[in-house]
mmCIF file of N, CA and C in Angstrom:
data_model
loop_
_atom_site.group_PDB
_atom_site.id
_atom_site.type_symbol
_atom_site.label_atom_id
_atom_site.label_comp_id
_atom_site.label_asym_id
_atom_site.label_seq_id
_atom_site.Cartn_x
_atom_site.Cartn_y
_atom_site.Cartn_z
ATOM 1 N N MET P 552 0.828 -1.190 0.000
ATOM 2 C CA MET P 552 0.000 0.000 0.000
ATOM 3 C C MET P 552 0.874 1.255 0.000
ATOM 4 N N THR P 553 0.336 2.290 -0.580
ATOM 5 C CA THR P 553 1.100 3.528 -0.741
ATOM 6 C C THR P 553 0.510 4.667 0.097
ATOM 7 N N ILE P 554 1.256 5.730 0.171
ATOM 8 C CA ILE P 554 0.828 6.926 0.889
ATOM 9 C C ILE P 554 -0.443 7.502 0.267
ATOM 10 N N ALA P 555 -0.594 7.368 -1.043
ATOM 11 C CA ALA P 555 -1.803 7.865 -1.714
ATOM 12 C C ALA P 555 -3.055 7.214 -1.131
ATOM 13 N N ALA P 556 -2.979 5.939 -0.777
ATOM 14 C CA ALA P 556 -4.131 5.242 -0.189
ATOM 15 C C ALA P 556 -4.503 5.847 1.165
ATOM 16 N N ILE P 557 -3.516 6.235 1.936
ATOM 17 C CA ILE P 557 -3.781 6.869 3.235
ATOM 18 C C ILE P 557 -4.431 8.230 3.022
ATOM 19 N N LEU P 558 -3.916 8.999 2.079
ATOM 20 C CA LEU P 558 -4.482 10.329 1.823
ATOM 21 C C LEU P 558 -5.909 10.245 1.299
ATOM 22 N N GLN P 559 -6.246 9.172 0.580
ATOM 23 C CA GLN P 559 -7.622 9.003 0.114
ATOM 24 C C GLN P 559 -8.564 8.870 1.303
ATOM 25 N N ARG P 560 -8.142 8.137 2.321
ATOM 26 C CA ARG P 560 -8.969 7.946 3.516
ATOM 27 C C ARG P 560 -8.949 9.167 4.421
ATOM 28 N N LYS P 561 -7.777 9.721 4.584
ATOM 29 C CA LYS P 561 -7.579 10.814 5.537
ATOM 30 C C LYS P 561 -8.027 12.162 4.982
ATOM 31 N N GLY P 562 -7.819 12.367 3.714
ATOM 32 C CA GLY P 562 -8.073 13.665 3.107
ATOM 33 C C GLY P 562 -6.774 14.401 2.879
ATOM 34 N N GLN P 563 -6.854 15.467 2.110
ATOM 35 C CA GLN P 563 -5.649 16.180 1.721
ATOM 36 C C GLN P 563 -5.594 17.609 2.249
ATOM 37 N N ASP P 564 -6.480 17.952 3.167
ATOM 38 C CA ASP P 564 -6.462 19.286 3.748
ATOM 39 C C ASP P 564 -5.276 19.394 4.699
ATOM 40 N N VAL P 565 -4.404 20.368 4.474
ATOM 41 C CA VAL P 565 -3.206 20.513 5.290
ATOM 42 C C VAL P 565 -3.113 21.931 5.824
ATOM 43 N N VAL P 566 -3.014 22.056 7.138
ATOM 44 C CA VAL P 566 -2.745 23.345 7.762
ATOM 45 C C VAL P 566 -1.284 23.651 7.492
ATOM 46 N N GLN P 567 -0.989 24.882 7.112
ATOM 47 C CA GLN P 567 0.385 25.236 6.800
ATOM 48 C C GLN P 567 0.697 26.652 7.258
ATOM 49 N N ALA P 568 1.995 26.948 7.272
ATOM 50 C CA ALA P 568 2.463 28.275 7.669
ATOM 51 C C ALA P 568 3.374 28.810 6.574
ATOM 52 N N ARG P 569 3.656 30.111 6.648
ATOM 53 C CA ARG P 569 4.628 30.743 5.759
ATOM 54 C C ARG P 569 5.907 30.993 6.560
ATOM 55 N N SER P 570 7.016 31.037 5.885
ATOM 56 C CA SER P 570 8.292 31.217 6.586
ATOM 57 C C SER P 570 8.391 32.577 7.268
ATOM 58 N N SER P 571 7.603 33.547 6.815
ATOM 59 C CA SER P 571 7.631 34.880 7.413
ATOM 60 C C SER P 571 6.731 34.992 8.649
ATOM 61 N N ASP P 572 5.865 34.005 8.892
ATOM 62 C CA ASP P 572 5.002 34.032 10.082
ATOM 63 C C ASP P 572 5.859 34.005 11.339
ATOM 64 N N THR P 573 5.380 34.645 12.403
ATOM 65 C CA THR P 573 6.132 34.585 13.659
ATOM 66 C C THR P 573 5.920 33.229 14.322
ATOM 67 N N VAL P 574 6.898 32.845 15.103
ATOM 68 C CA VAL P 574 6.783 31.598 15.857
ATOM 69 C C VAL P 574 5.536 31.654 16.733
ATOM 70 N N GLN P 575 5.289 32.796 17.363
ATOM 71 C CA GLN P 575 4.109 32.946 18.232
ATOM 72 C C GLN P 575 2.825 32.640 17.472
ATOM 73 N N SER P 576 2.671 33.174 16.264
ATOM 74 C CA SER P 576 1.438 32.955 15.508
ATOM 75 C C SER P 576 1.289 31.491 15.098
ATOM 76 N N VAL P 577 2.391 30.840 14.795
ATOM 77 C CA VAL P 577 2.318 29.433 14.405
ATOM 78 C C VAL P 577 2.056 28.557 15.632
ATOM 79 N N VAL P 578 2.621 28.909 16.757
ATOM 80 C CA VAL P 578 2.335 28.170 17.998
ATOM 81 C C VAL P 578 0.849 28.280 18.338
ATOM 82 N N GLN P 579 0.276 29.457 18.162
ATOM 83 C CA GLN P 579 -1.169 29.622 18.394
ATOM 84 C C GLN P 579 -1.971 28.732 17.443
ATOM 85 N N LEU P 580 -1.533 28.637 16.198
ATOM 86 C CA LEU P 580 -2.192 27.773 15.217
ATOM 87 C C LEU P 580 -2.115 26.306 15.651
ATOM 88 N N LEU P 581 -0.939 25.873 16.101
ATOM 89 C CA LEU P 581 -0.792 24.496 16.589
ATOM 90 C C LEU P 581 -1.744 24.231 17.751
ATOM 91 N N ALA P 582 -1.820 25.172 18.667
ATOM 92 C CA ALA P 582 -2.687 25.004 19.839
ATOM 93 C C ALA P 582 -4.167 24.988 19.448
ATOM 94 N N GLU P 583 -4.572 25.905 18.585
ATOM 95 C CA GLU P 583 -5.981 25.976 18.158
ATOM 96 C C GLU P 583 -6.407 24.708 17.433
ATOM 97 N N ARG P 584 -5.544 24.187 16.587
ATOM 98 C CA ARG P 584 -5.872 23.008 15.786
ATOM 99 C C ARG P 584 -5.534 21.700 16.495
ATOM 100 N N ARG P 585 -4.838 21.805 17.636
ATOM 101 C CA ARG P 585 -4.412 20.628 18.403
ATOM 102 C C ARG P 585 -3.590 19.676 17.534
ATOM 103 N N ILE P 586 -2.579 20.270 16.879
ATOM 104 C CA ILE P 586 -1.680 19.510 16.014
ATOM 105 C C ILE P 586 -0.245 19.708 16.472
ATOM 106 N N GLY P 587 0.648 18.842 16.016
ATOM 107 C CA GLY P 587 2.025 18.879 16.479
ATOM 108 C C GLY P 587 3.008 19.542 15.553
ATOM 109 N N CYS P 588 2.592 19.786 14.303
ATOM 110 C CA CYS P 588 3.511 20.437 13.375
ATOM 111 C C CYS P 588 2.747 20.997 12.189
ATOM 112 N N VAL P 589 3.430 21.844 11.444
ATOM 113 C CA VAL P 589 2.890 22.364 10.186
ATOM 114 C C VAL P 589 4.023 22.431 9.164
ATOM 115 N N PRO P 590 3.701 22.082 7.920
ATOM 116 C CA PRO P 590 4.688 22.337 6.873
ATOM 117 C C PRO P 590 4.767 23.847 6.641
ATOM 118 N N VAL P 591 5.954 24.309 6.310
ATOM 119 C CA VAL P 591 6.156 25.721 6.009
ATOM 120 C C VAL P 591 6.271 25.827 4.491
ATOM 121 N N VAL P 592 5.354 26.607 3.911
ATOM 122 C CA VAL P 592 5.221 26.672 2.458
ATOM 123 C C VAL P 592 5.329 28.112 1.984
ATOM 124 N N ASP P 593 6.226 28.331 1.029
ATOM 125 C CA ASP P 593 6.367 29.637 0.385
ATOM 126 C C ASP P 593 6.233 29.441 -1.119
ATOM 127 N N ASP P 594 5.413 30.255 -1.747
ATOM 128 C CA ASP P 594 5.205 30.193 -3.196
ATOM 129 C C ASP P 594 4.865 28.780 -3.664
ATOM 130 N N GLY P 595 4.065 28.074 -2.868
ATOM 131 C CA GLY P 595 3.612 26.743 -3.233
ATOM 132 C C GLY P 595 4.612 25.626 -3.009
ATOM 133 N N LYS P 596 5.792 25.925 -2.494
ATOM 134 C CA LYS P 596 6.837 24.922 -2.262
ATOM 135 C C LYS P 596 7.069 24.723 -0.766
ATOM 136 N N VAL P 597 7.251 23.471 -0.364
ATOM 137 C CA VAL P 597 7.570 23.165 1.031
ATOM 138 C C VAL P 597 9.032 23.550 1.260
ATOM 139 N N VAL P 598 9.239 24.511 2.165
ATOM 140 C CA VAL P 598 10.595 24.975 2.453
ATOM 141 C C VAL P 598 11.103 24.487 3.799
ATOM 142 N N GLY P 599 10.207 23.904 4.600
ATOM 143 C CA GLY P 599 10.600 23.390 5.900
ATOM 144 C C GLY P 599 9.398 22.838 6.622
ATOM 145 N N ILE P 600 9.629 22.475 7.868
ATOM 146 C CA ILE P 600 8.548 22.000 8.717
ATOM 147 C C ILE P 600 8.805 22.549 10.120
ATOM 148 N N PHE P 601 7.750 22.994 10.771
ATOM 149 C CA PHE P 601 7.859 23.540 12.123
ATOM 150 C C PHE P 601 7.078 22.636 13.056
ATOM 151 N N SER P 602 7.764 22.155 14.088
ATOM 152 C CA SER P 602 7.133 21.233 15.024
ATOM 153 C C SER P 602 7.316 21.698 16.463
ATOM 154 N N GLU P 603 6.608 21.016 17.331
ATOM 155 C CA GLU P 603 6.749 21.290 18.762
ATOM 156 C C GLU P 603 8.204 21.157 19.188
ATOM 157 N N ARG P 604 8.894 20.195 18.602
ATOM 158 C CA ARG P 604 10.303 19.964 18.937
ATOM 159 C C ARG P 604 11.150 21.183 18.580
ATOM 160 N N ASP P 605 10.898 21.792 17.423
ATOM 161 C CA ASP P 605 11.628 23.005 17.034
ATOM 162 C C ASP P 605 11.416 24.109 18.063
ATOM 163 N N LEU P 606 10.172 24.255 18.506
ATOM 164 C CA LEU P 606 9.845 25.270 19.499
ATOM 165 C C LEU P 606 10.590 25.026 20.809
ATOM 166 N N VAL P 607 10.549 23.804 21.283
ATOM 167 C CA VAL P 607 11.187 23.470 22.562
ATOM 168 C C VAL P 607 12.686 23.749 22.494
ATOM 169 N N TYR P 608 13.344 23.305 21.420
ATOM 170 C CA TYR P 608 14.788 23.536 21.297
ATOM 171 C C TYR P 608 15.122 25.019 21.315
ATOM 172 N N ARG P 609 14.377 25.819 20.560
ATOM 173 C CA ARG P 609 14.703 27.233 20.455
ATOM 174 C C ARG P 609 14.385 27.985 21.745
ATOM 175 N N VAL P 610 13.266 27.662 22.389
ATOM 176 C CA VAL P 610 12.931 28.324 23.661
ATOM 177 C C VAL P 610 13.963 27.952 24.728
ATOM 178 N N ALA P 611 14.442 26.713 24.701
ATOM 179 C CA ALA P 611 15.483 26.304 25.656
ATOM 180 C C ALA P 611 16.763 27.116 25.451
ATOM 181 N N GLN P 612 17.060 27.454 24.207
ATOM 182 C CA GLN P 612 18.268 28.219 23.893
ATOM 183 C C GLN P 612 18.120 29.707 24.174
ATOM 184 N N GLU P 613 16.954 30.274 23.806
ATOM 185 C CA GLU P 613 16.804 31.729 23.802
ATOM 186 C C GLU P 613 15.769 32.267 24.773
ATOM 187 N N GLY P 614 14.912 31.420 25.267
ATOM 188 C CA GLY P 614 13.824 31.896 26.103
ATOM 189 C C GLY P 614 12.667 32.405 25.261
ATOM 190 N N ALA P 615 11.814 33.194 25.871
ATOM 191 C CA ALA P 615 10.577 33.667 25.237
ATOM 192 C C ALA P 615 10.811 34.547 24.021
ATOM 193 N N VAL P 616 11.994 35.135 23.883
ATOM 194 C CA VAL P 616 12.281 35.985 22.727
ATOM 195 C C VAL P 616 12.177 35.186 21.424
ATOM 196 N N ALA P 617 12.326 33.873 21.500
ATOM 197 C CA ALA P 617 12.217 33.019 20.308
ATOM 198 C C ALA P 617 10.835 33.129 19.664
ATOM 199 N N LEU P 618 9.830 33.445 20.458
ATOM 200 C CA LEU P 618 8.465 33.553 19.934
ATOM 201 C C LEU P 618 8.303 34.707 18.947
ATOM 202 N N GLU P 619 9.198 35.675 19.019
ATOM 203 C CA GLU P 619 9.118 36.837 18.139
ATOM 204 C C GLU P 619 9.815 36.614 16.800
ATOM 205 N N ARG P 620 10.569 35.551 16.686
ATOM 206 C CA ARG P 620 11.335 35.277 15.464
ATOM 207 C C ARG P 620 10.416 34.782 14.337
ATOM 208 N N PRO P 621 10.845 34.980 13.087
ATOM 209 C CA PRO P 621 10.099 34.361 11.990
ATOM 210 C C PRO P 621 10.347 32.846 12.006
ATOM 211 N N VAL P 622 9.375 32.107 11.564
ATOM 212 C CA VAL P 622 9.464 30.648 11.572
ATOM 213 C C VAL P 622 10.674 30.162 10.781
ATOM 214 N N ARG P 623 11.069 30.858 9.723
ATOM 215 C CA ARG P 623 12.206 30.423 8.902
ATOM 216 C C ARG P 623 13.483 30.266 9.725
ATOM 217 N N GLU P 624 13.595 30.981 10.853
ATOM 218 C CA GLU P 624 14.789 30.902 11.688
ATOM 219 C C GLU P 624 14.729 29.747 12.686
ATOM 220 N N VAL P 625 13.579 29.123 12.822
ATOM 221 C CA VAL P 625 13.383 28.104 13.854
ATOM 222 C C VAL P 625 13.036 26.741 13.253
ATOM 223 N N MET P 626 12.449 26.736 12.069
ATOM 224 C CA MET P 626 11.957 25.495 11.458
ATOM 225 C C MET P 626 13.099 24.547 11.103
ATOM 226 N N THR P 627 12.733 23.308 10.870
ATOM 227 C CA THR P 627 13.665 22.320 10.355
ATOM 228 C C THR P 627 13.615 22.406 8.833
ATOM 229 N N ALA P 628 14.782 22.622 8.224
ATOM 230 C CA ALA P 628 14.838 22.747 6.772
ATOM 231 C C ALA P 628 16.123 22.099 6.272
ATOM 232 N N PRO P 629 16.055 21.475 5.141
ATOM 233 C CA PRO P 629 14.849 21.231 4.350
ATOM 234 C C PRO P 629 14.001 20.149 5.020
ATOM 235 N N ALA P 630 12.725 20.158 4.709
ATOM 236 C CA ALA P 630 11.820 19.142 5.246
ATOM 237 C C ALA P 630 12.057 17.828 4.517
ATOM 238 N N ILE P 631 11.986 16.754 5.263
ATOM 239 C CA ILE P 631 12.006 15.429 4.652
ATOM 240 C C ILE P 631 10.584 15.182 4.159
ATOM 241 N N THR P 632 10.442 14.860 2.887
ATOM 242 C CA THR P 632 9.118 14.690 2.291
ATOM 243 C C THR P 632 8.999 13.317 1.655
ATOM 244 N N THR P 633 7.791 12.997 1.239
ATOM 245 C CA THR P 633 7.529 11.773 0.493
ATOM 246 C C THR P 633 6.566 12.111 -0.633
ATOM 247 N N ASP P 634 6.245 11.118 -1.445
ATOM 248 C CA ASP P 634 5.245 11.326 -2.495
ATOM 249 C C ASP P 634 4.166 10.262 -2.365
ATOM 250 N N GLY P 635 3.142 10.383 -3.165
ATOM 251 C CA GLY P 635 2.006 9.482 -3.058
ATOM 252 C C GLY P 635 2.305 8.043 -3.427
ATOM 253 N N ALA P 636 3.343 7.808 -4.221
ATOM 254 C CA ALA P 636 3.657 6.458 -4.684
ATOM 255 C C ALA P 636 4.524 5.665 -3.713
ATOM 256 N N THR P 637 5.007 6.297 -2.672
ATOM 257 C CA THR P 637 5.895 5.628 -1.730
ATOM 258 C C THR P 637 5.122 4.618 -0.884
ATOM 259 N N PRO P 638 5.657 3.410 -0.722
ATOM 260 C CA PRO P 638 4.997 2.417 0.124
ATOM 261 C C PRO P 638 4.970 2.857 1.601
ATOM 262 N N VAL P 639 3.895 2.507 2.277
ATOM 263 C CA VAL P 639 3.729 2.858 3.694
ATOM 264 C C VAL P 639 4.899 2.338 4.519
ATOM 265 N N ILE P 640 5.299 1.104 4.286
ATOM 266 C CA ILE P 640 6.372 0.502 5.093
ATOM 267 C C ILE P 640 7.679 1.272 4.924
ATOM 268 N N HIS P 641 7.933 1.805 3.725
ATOM 269 C CA HIS P 641 9.141 2.604 3.498
ATOM 270 C C HIS P 641 9.082 3.893 4.336
ATOM 271 N N CYS P 642 7.916 4.522 4.370
ATOM 272 C CA CYS P 642 7.767 5.759 5.151
ATOM 273 C C CYS P 642 7.910 5.481 6.650
ATOM 274 N N LEU P 643 7.361 4.366 7.104
ATOM 275 C CA LEU P 643 7.529 3.994 8.521
ATOM 276 C C LEU P 643 9.010 3.839 8.856
ATOM 277 N N SER P 644 9.748 3.183 7.985
ATOM 278 C CA SER P 644 11.178 2.993 8.185
ATOM 279 C C SER P 644 11.918 4.330 8.186
ATOM 280 N N LEU P 645 11.592 5.185 7.227
ATOM 281 C CA LEU P 645 12.216 6.503 7.141
ATOM 282 C C LEU P 645 11.960 7.321 8.405
ATOM 283 N N MET P 646 10.722 7.309 8.869
ATOM 284 C CA MET P 646 10.370 8.093 10.053
ATOM 285 C C MET P 646 11.087 7.572 11.288
ATOM 286 N N THR P 647 11.226 6.265 11.374
ATOM 287 C CA THR P 647 11.927 5.670 12.517
ATOM 288 C C THR P 647 13.412 6.021 12.475
ATOM 289 N N LYS P 648 14.023 5.865 11.320
ATOM 290 C CA LYS P 648 15.455 6.150 11.186
ATOM 291 C C LYS P 648 15.775 7.615 11.419
ATOM 292 N N ARG P 649 14.934 8.499 10.903
ATOM 293 C CA ARG P 649 15.202 9.935 11.012
ATOM 294 C C ARG P 649 14.615 10.559 12.275
ATOM 295 N N ARG P 650 13.885 9.754 13.055
ATOM 296 C CA ARG P 650 13.279 10.208 14.313
ATOM 297 C C ARG P 650 12.344 11.399 14.085
ATOM 298 N N ILE P 651 11.467 11.243 13.098
ATOM 299 C CA ILE P 651 10.475 12.270 12.806
ATOM 300 C C ILE P 651 9.089 11.663 12.903
ATOM 301 N N ARG P 652 8.089 12.501 13.116
ATOM 302 C CA ARG P 652 6.723 12.001 13.286
ATOM 303 C C ARG P 652 5.777 12.427 12.180
ATOM 304 N N HIS P 653 6.232 13.291 11.278
ATOM 305 C CA HIS P 653 5.362 13.798 10.209
ATOM 306 C C HIS P 653 6.128 13.882 8.896
ATOM 307 N N LEU P 654 5.424 13.572 7.816
ATOM 308 C CA LEU P 654 5.999 13.692 6.477
ATOM 309 C C LEU P 654 5.049 14.474 5.580
ATOM 310 N N PRO P 655 5.481 15.616 5.070
ATOM 311 C CA PRO P 655 4.692 16.281 4.038
ATOM 312 C C PRO P 655 4.710 15.413 2.771
ATOM 313 N N VAL P 656 3.573 15.347 2.107
ATOM 314 C CA VAL P 656 3.467 14.583 0.865
ATOM 315 C C VAL P 656 3.473 15.588 -0.287
ATOM 316 N N VAL P 657 4.460 15.451 -1.148
ATOM 317 C CA VAL P 657 4.661 16.396 -2.242
ATOM 318 C C VAL P 657 4.570 15.635 -3.567
ATOM 319 N N VAL P 658 3.731 16.142 -4.460
ATOM 320 C CA VAL P 658 3.584 15.565 -5.794
ATOM 321 C C VAL P 658 3.774 16.682 -6.811
ATOM 322 N N ASP P 659 4.677 16.462 -7.749
ATOM 323 C CA ASP P 659 5.002 17.466 -8.771
ATOM 324 C C ASP P 659 5.336 18.819 -8.150
ATOM 325 N N GLY P 660 6.063 18.797 -7.031
ATOM 326 C CA GLY P 660 6.504 20.017 -6.376
ATOM 327 C C GLY P 660 5.488 20.695 -5.479
ATOM 328 N N ALA P 661 4.246 20.172 -5.447
ATOM 329 C CA ALA P 661 3.188 20.807 -4.645
ATOM 330 C C ALA P 661 2.812 19.944 -3.448
ATOM 331 N N LEU P 662 2.542 20.595 -2.329
ATOM 332 C CA LEU P 662 2.097 19.913 -1.123
ATOM 333 C C LEU P 662 0.678 19.393 -1.338
ATOM 334 N N VAL P 663 0.486 18.074 -1.183
ATOM 335 C CA VAL P 663 -0.843 17.480 -1.374
ATOM 336 C C VAL P 663 -1.381 16.813 -0.109
ATOM 337 N N GLY P 664 -0.571 16.747 0.936
ATOM 338 C CA GLY P 664 -1.035 16.128 2.166
ATOM 339 C C GLY P 664 0.068 16.069 3.195
ATOM 340 N N LEU P 665 -0.282 15.538 4.358
ATOM 341 C CA LEU P 665 0.656 15.362 5.455
ATOM 342 C C LEU P 665 0.266 14.079 6.165
ATOM 343 N N VAL P 666 1.228 13.199 6.392
ATOM 344 C CA VAL P 666 0.949 11.966 7.123
ATOM 345 C C VAL P 666 1.788 11.939 8.389
ATOM 346 N N SER P 667 1.191 11.390 9.424
ATOM 347 C CA SER P 667 1.897 11.239 10.698
ATOM 348 C C SER P 667 2.224 9.764 10.903
ATOM 349 N N ILE P 668 3.111 9.506 11.819
ATOM 350 C CA ILE P 668 3.446 8.120 12.124
ATOM 351 C C ILE P 668 2.209 7.402 12.661
ATOM 352 N N GLY P 669 1.344 8.137 13.344
ATOM 353 C CA GLY P 669 0.087 7.553 13.821
ATOM 354 C C GLY P 669 -0.816 7.129 12.671
ATOM 355 N N ASP P 670 -0.880 7.934 11.617
ATOM 356 C CA ASP P 670 -1.664 7.576 10.431
ATOM 357 C C ASP P 670 -1.152 6.271 9.829
ATOM 358 N N LEU P 671 0.174 6.154 9.726
ATOM 359 C CA LEU P 671 0.778 4.982 9.098
ATOM 360 C C LEU P 671 0.582 3.736 9.944
ATOM 361 N N VAL P 672 0.764 3.856 11.251
ATOM 362 C CA VAL P 672 0.579 2.709 12.141
ATOM 363 C C VAL P 672 -0.879 2.260 12.123
ATOM 364 N N LYS P 673 -1.805 3.200 12.170
ATOM 365 C CA LYS P 673 -3.224 2.846 12.119
ATOM 366 C C LYS P 673 -3.554 2.115 10.824
ATOM 367 N N PHE P 674 -3.034 2.611 9.721
ATOM 368 C CA PHE P 674 -3.274 1.984 8.428
ATOM 369 C C PHE P 674 -2.737 0.554 8.410
ATOM 370 N N ARG P 675 -1.523 0.350 8.926
ATOM 371 C CA ARG P 675 -0.922 -0.992 8.971
ATOM 372 C C ARG P 675 -1.743 -1.921 9.866
ATOM 373 N N ILE P 676 -2.171 -1.450 11.019
ATOM 374 C CA ILE P 676 -2.973 -2.287 11.921
ATOM 375 C C ILE P 676 -4.291 -2.655 11.259
ATOM 376 N N ASP P 677 -4.962 -1.688 10.643
ATOM 377 C CA ASP P 677 -6.220 -1.970 9.943
ATOM 378 C C ASP P 677 -6.017 -3.003 8.838
ATOM 379 N N SER P 678 -4.922 -2.876 8.102
ATOM 380 C CA SER P 678 -4.630 -3.821 7.024
ATOM 381 C C SER P 678 -4.389 -5.227 7.564
ATOM 382 N N ILE P 679 -3.625 -5.319 8.628
ATOM 383 C CA ILE P 679 -3.323 -6.624 9.237
ATOM 384 C C ILE P 679 -4.584 -7.262 9.792
ATOM 385 N N GLU P 680 -5.430 -6.471 10.456
ATOM 386 C CA GLU P 680 -6.680 -7.004 10.999
ATOM 387 C C GLU P 680 -7.608 -7.468 9.880
ATOM 388 N N SER P 681 -7.662 -6.741 8.796
ATOM 389 C CA SER P 681 -8.492 -7.123 7.656
ATOM 390 C C SER P 681 -7.995 -8.427 7.037
ATOM 391 N N GLU P 682 -6.691 -8.536 6.896
ATOM 392 C CA GLU P 682 -6.100 -9.759 6.352
ATOM 393 C C GLU P 682 -6.365 -10.952 7.264
ATOM 394 N N ALA P 683 -6.230 -10.752 8.560
ATOM 395 C CA ALA P 683 -6.486 -11.833 9.517
ATOM 396 C C ALA P 683 -7.943 -12.279 9.453
ATOM 397 N N ALA P 684 -8.872 -11.340 9.334
ATOM 398 C CA ALA P 684 -10.297 -11.676 9.226
ATOM 399 C C ALA P 684 -10.570 -12.465 7.950
ATOM 400 N N ALA P 685 -9.937 -12.068 6.854
ATOM 401 C CA ALA P 685 -10.122 -12.784 5.593
ATOM 402 C C ALA P 685 -9.579 -14.207 5.693
ATOM 403 N N LEU P 686 -8.446 -14.378 6.348
ATOM 404 C CA LEU P 686 -7.884 -15.720 6.533
ATOM 405 C C LEU P 686 -8.784 -16.585 7.416
ATOM 406 N N ARG P 687 -9.336 -16.002 8.477
ATOM 407 C CA ARG P 687 -10.260 -16.750 9.347
ATOM 408 C C ARG P 687 -11.487 -17.202 8.563
ATOM 409 N N ASP P 688 -12.032 -16.285 7.764
ATOM 410 C CA ASP P 688 -13.190 -16.630 6.941
ATOM 411 C C ASP P 688 -12.851 -17.733 5.943
ATOM 412 N N TYR P 689 -11.702 -17.661 5.345
ATOM 413 C CA TYR P 689 -11.274 -18.672 4.387
ATOM 414 C C TYR P 689 -11.155 -20.035 5.054
ATOM 415 N N ILE P 690 -10.517 -20.056 6.224
ATOM 416 C CA ILE P 690 -10.339 -21.323 6.945
ATOM 417 C C ILE P 690 -11.657 -21.905 7.364
ATOM 418 N N GLN P 691 -12.568 -21.073 7.821
ATOM 419 C CA GLN P 691 -13.876 -21.561 8.285
ATOM 420 C C GLN P 691 -14.735 -22.107 7.149
ATOM 421 N N THR P 692 -14.553 -21.598 5.947
ATOM 422 C CA THR P 692 -15.365 -22.071 4.823
ATOM 423 C C THR P 692 -14.689 -23.181 4.033
ATOM 424 N N ALA P 693 -13.445 -23.496 4.345
ATOM 425 C CA ALA P 693 -12.705 -24.534 3.603
ATOM 426 C C ALA P 693 -13.069 -25.938 4.057
#
């Protein structure tokens, strides 16, 4: 299964920020939406990703003054991205190796979605449970 299959179920609406937005405004967006990160997009291109982890690191270094900075100075860049054709298991491996929890999905240079490690794990569990049910049904009717 591919990332495109997850986006079909999940949807492709993605909350995003601009690199010129202040950290404070993006933190408010994270809190309002109850999300852990946002891709940072300028002129239709993903230029980075801003997460709770970025905020914690910068506040630990600078204190509250970090909230006044533009996101471009705090975000992780370049963002690690994937595309719709990538297999789910490959993305799970990538996220584990790189210690990240979110992947922007980019197709033909444009942001088309965002998947979290939770999305991928849920998809894998659902797939395994469906396969197990099909095997049980097969055995019972054989």
